[in-house]
Short mmCIF file of C-alpha atoms in Angstrom, two decimals:
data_model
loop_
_atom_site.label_atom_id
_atom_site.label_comp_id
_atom_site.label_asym_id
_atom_site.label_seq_id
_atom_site.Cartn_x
_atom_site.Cartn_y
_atom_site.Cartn_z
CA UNK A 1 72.87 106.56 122.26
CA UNK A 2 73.90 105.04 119.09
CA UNK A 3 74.95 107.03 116.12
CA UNK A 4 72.58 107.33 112.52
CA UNK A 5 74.11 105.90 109.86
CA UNK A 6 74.01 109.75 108.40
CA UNK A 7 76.08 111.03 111.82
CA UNK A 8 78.39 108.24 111.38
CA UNK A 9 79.60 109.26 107.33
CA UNK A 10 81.73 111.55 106.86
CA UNK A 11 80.02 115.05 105.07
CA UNK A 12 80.35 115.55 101.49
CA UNK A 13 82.08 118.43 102.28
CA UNK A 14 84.52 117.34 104.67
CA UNK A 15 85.41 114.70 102.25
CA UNK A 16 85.97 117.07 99.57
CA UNK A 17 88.42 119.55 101.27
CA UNK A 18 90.45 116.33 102.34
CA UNK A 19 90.49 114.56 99.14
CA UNK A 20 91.37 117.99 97.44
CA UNK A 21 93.94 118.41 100.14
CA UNK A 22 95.70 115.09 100.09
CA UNK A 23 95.90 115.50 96.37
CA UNK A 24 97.52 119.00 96.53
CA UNK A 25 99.51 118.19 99.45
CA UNK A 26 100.91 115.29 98.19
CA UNK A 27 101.83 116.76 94.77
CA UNK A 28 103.20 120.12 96.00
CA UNK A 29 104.28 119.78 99.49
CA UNK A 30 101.92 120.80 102.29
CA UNK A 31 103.73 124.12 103.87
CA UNK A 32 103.87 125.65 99.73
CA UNK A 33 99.83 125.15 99.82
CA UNK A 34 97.38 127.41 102.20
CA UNK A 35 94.35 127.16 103.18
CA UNK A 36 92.94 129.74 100.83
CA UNK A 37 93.94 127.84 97.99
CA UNK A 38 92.31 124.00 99.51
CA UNK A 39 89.07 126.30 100.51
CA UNK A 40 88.67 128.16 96.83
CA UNK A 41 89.31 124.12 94.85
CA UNK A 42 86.99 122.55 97.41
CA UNK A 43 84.31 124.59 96.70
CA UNK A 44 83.14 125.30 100.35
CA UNK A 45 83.38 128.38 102.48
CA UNK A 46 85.90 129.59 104.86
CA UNK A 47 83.27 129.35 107.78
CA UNK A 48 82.97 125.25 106.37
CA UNK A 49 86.13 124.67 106.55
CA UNK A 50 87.35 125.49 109.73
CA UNK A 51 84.05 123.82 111.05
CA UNK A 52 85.68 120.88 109.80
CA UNK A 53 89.01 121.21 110.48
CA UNK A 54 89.99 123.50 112.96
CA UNK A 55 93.55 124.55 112.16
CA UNK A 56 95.66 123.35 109.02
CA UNK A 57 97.45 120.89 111.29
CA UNK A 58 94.10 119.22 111.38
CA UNK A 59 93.94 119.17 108.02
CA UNK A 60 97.42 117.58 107.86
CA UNK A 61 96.97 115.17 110.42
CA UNK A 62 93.21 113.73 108.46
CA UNK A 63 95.21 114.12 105.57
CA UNK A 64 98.10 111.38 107.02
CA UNK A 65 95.38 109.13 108.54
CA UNK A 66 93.54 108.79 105.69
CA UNK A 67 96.81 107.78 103.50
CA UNK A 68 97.59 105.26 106.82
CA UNK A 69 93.89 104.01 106.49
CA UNK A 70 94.57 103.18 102.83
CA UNK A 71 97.90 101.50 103.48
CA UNK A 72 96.62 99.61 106.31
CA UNK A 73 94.17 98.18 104.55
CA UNK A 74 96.18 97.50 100.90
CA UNK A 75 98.43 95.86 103.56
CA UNK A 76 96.06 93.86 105.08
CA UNK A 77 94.05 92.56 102.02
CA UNK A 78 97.57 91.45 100.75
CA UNK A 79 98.15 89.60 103.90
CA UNK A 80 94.70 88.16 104.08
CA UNK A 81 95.07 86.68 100.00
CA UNK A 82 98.57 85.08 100.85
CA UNK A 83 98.90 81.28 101.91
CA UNK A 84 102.40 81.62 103.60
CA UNK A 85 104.13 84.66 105.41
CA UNK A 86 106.82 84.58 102.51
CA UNK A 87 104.08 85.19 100.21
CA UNK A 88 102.19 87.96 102.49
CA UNK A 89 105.79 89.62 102.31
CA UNK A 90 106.24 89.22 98.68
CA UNK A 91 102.59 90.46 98.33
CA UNK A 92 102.78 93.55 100.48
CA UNK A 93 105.72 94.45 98.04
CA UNK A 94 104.08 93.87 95.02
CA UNK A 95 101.08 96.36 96.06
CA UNK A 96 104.66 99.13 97.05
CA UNK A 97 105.79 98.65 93.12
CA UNK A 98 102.46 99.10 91.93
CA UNK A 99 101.93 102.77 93.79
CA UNK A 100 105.79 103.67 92.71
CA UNK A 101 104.65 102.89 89.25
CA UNK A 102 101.52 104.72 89.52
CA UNK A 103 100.54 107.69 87.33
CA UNK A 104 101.71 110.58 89.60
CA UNK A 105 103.98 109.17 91.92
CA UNK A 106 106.07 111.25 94.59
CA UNK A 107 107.49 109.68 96.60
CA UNK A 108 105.96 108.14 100.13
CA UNK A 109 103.53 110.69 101.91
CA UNK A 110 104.96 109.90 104.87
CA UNK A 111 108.48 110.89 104.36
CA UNK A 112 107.69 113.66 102.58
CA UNK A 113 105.48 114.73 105.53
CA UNK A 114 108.24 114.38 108.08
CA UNK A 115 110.70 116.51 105.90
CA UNK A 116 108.48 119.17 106.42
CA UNK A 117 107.68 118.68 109.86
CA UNK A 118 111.21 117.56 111.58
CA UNK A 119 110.20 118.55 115.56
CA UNK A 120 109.69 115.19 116.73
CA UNK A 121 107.33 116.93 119.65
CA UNK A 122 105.11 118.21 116.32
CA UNK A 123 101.99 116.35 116.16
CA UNK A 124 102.08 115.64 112.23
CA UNK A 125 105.82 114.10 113.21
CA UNK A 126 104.06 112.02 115.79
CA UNK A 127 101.62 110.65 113.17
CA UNK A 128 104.48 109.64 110.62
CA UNK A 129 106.43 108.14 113.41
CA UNK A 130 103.25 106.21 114.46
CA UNK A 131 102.67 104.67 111.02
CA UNK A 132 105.97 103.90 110.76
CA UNK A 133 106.04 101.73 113.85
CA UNK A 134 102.64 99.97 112.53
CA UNK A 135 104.06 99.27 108.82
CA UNK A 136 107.72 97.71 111.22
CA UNK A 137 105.46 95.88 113.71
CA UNK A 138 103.57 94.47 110.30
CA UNK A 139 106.43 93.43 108.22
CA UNK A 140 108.26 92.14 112.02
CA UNK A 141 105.34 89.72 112.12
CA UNK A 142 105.88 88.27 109.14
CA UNK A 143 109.28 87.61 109.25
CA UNK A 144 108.69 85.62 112.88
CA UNK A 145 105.85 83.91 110.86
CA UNK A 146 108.84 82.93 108.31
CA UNK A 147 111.51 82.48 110.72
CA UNK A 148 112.09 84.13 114.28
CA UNK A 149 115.58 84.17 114.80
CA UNK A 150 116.66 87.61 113.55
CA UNK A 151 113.24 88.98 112.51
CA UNK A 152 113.62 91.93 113.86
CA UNK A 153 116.70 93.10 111.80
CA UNK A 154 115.16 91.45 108.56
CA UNK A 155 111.92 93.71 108.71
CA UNK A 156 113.99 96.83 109.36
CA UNK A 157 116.22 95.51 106.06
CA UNK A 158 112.52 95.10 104.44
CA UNK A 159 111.69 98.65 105.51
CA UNK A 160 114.69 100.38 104.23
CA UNK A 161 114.71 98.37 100.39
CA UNK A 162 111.06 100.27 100.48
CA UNK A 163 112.25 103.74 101.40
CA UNK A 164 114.95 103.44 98.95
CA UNK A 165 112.62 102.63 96.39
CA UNK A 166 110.18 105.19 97.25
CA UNK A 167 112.64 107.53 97.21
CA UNK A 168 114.52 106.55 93.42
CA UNK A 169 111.15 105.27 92.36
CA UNK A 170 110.48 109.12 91.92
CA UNK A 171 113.97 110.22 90.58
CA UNK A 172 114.69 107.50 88.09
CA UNK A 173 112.90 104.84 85.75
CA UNK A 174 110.00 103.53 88.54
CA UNK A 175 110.14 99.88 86.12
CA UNK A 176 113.71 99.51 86.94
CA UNK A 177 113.37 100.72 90.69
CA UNK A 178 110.81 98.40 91.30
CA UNK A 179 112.54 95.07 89.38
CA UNK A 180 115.23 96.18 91.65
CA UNK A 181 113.07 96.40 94.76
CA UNK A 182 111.22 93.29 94.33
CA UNK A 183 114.19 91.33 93.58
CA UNK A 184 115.95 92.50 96.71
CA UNK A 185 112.46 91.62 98.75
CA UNK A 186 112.88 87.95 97.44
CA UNK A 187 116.33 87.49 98.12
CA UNK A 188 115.82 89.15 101.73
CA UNK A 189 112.70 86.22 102.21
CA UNK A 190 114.92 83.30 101.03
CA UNK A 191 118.10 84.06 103.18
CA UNK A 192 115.27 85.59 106.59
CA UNK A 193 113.92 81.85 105.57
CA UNK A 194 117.49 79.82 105.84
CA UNK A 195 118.45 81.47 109.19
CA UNK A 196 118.81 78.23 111.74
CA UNK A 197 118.24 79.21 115.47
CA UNK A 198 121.90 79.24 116.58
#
């Protein structure tokens, strides 16, 4: 039987206690906040919540697929408004400096996730691993769209210049970080692009 449009949307209130708890979690940490705290700035009761989400590893793991959802799909619009894989690499990039220079910015979700979770059997480590695999698989498609000898190693060169820059782009001036980022992106395209099949 197909699904209303009403069953298929999310509930007001389920999207509250995740958007409050993404925000919290992603500003404080996510073992420092309990579920007390997420219920009383949602605005919903106890007996909502956990009709929502039953555990606060449920929580978590919306919490993670809703930041992958958004990546995936900044990702993919940049891909989709590029004319070349070069620029689709340049452009996925671009949208990284923008969220490191964003009002607020901690550092990637992700990682901070997994530093909080480091039992790679633990479901929430599972998650981060998985959307680390997509985002490697992503930027390994471009580089074979740019070149295929050696793609491999150039999107896992492309993956650590944007950990490094997540990580400083918190620490230190996020301008400089991302100047820095972006010009170490372009010089990684142009040399990915010169490789000759040997």
């Amino acid at each position: 039987m197909a699904r209303t449009e009403t069953e298929s949307r999310p509930s007001e209130a389920r999207l509250r206690l995740l958007t409050t708890a993404s925000r919290i979690f992603y500003a404080e940490g996510i073992h420092s906040v309990g579920v007390d705290r997420i219920i009383a700035e949602s605005q919903v009761t106890r007996s909502t919540f956990y009709r929502h989400f039953p555990s606060k590893e449920d929580l978590v793991l919306a919490h993670l697929e809703s930041a992958d959802l958004g990546i995936r799909s900044q990702v993919e619009a940049a891909i989709a408004a590029s004319t070349s894989a070069s620029d689709a690499v340049r452009a996925v990039a671009a949208g990284i400096a923008e969220y490191i220079r964003s009002s607020g910015f901690r550092g990637c979700a992700f990682l901070n996730a997994v530093a909080e979770y480091p039992d790679p059997a633990d479901p929430v480590h599972q998650a981060v691993l998985a959307h680390r695999r997509w985002f490697l698989d992503t930027i390994n498609t471009l580089m074979a769209s740019i070149e295929s000898t050696k793609a491999e190693p150039a999107a896992q060169h492309f993956v650590m210049l944007r950990d490094g820059a997540m990580a400083a782009g918190c620490l230190f001036d996020p301008v400089l970080i991302c100047e820095t980022f972006l010009r170490g992106v372009d010089g990684l395209v142009q040399i990915h692009g010169s490789r000759q099949p040997s």
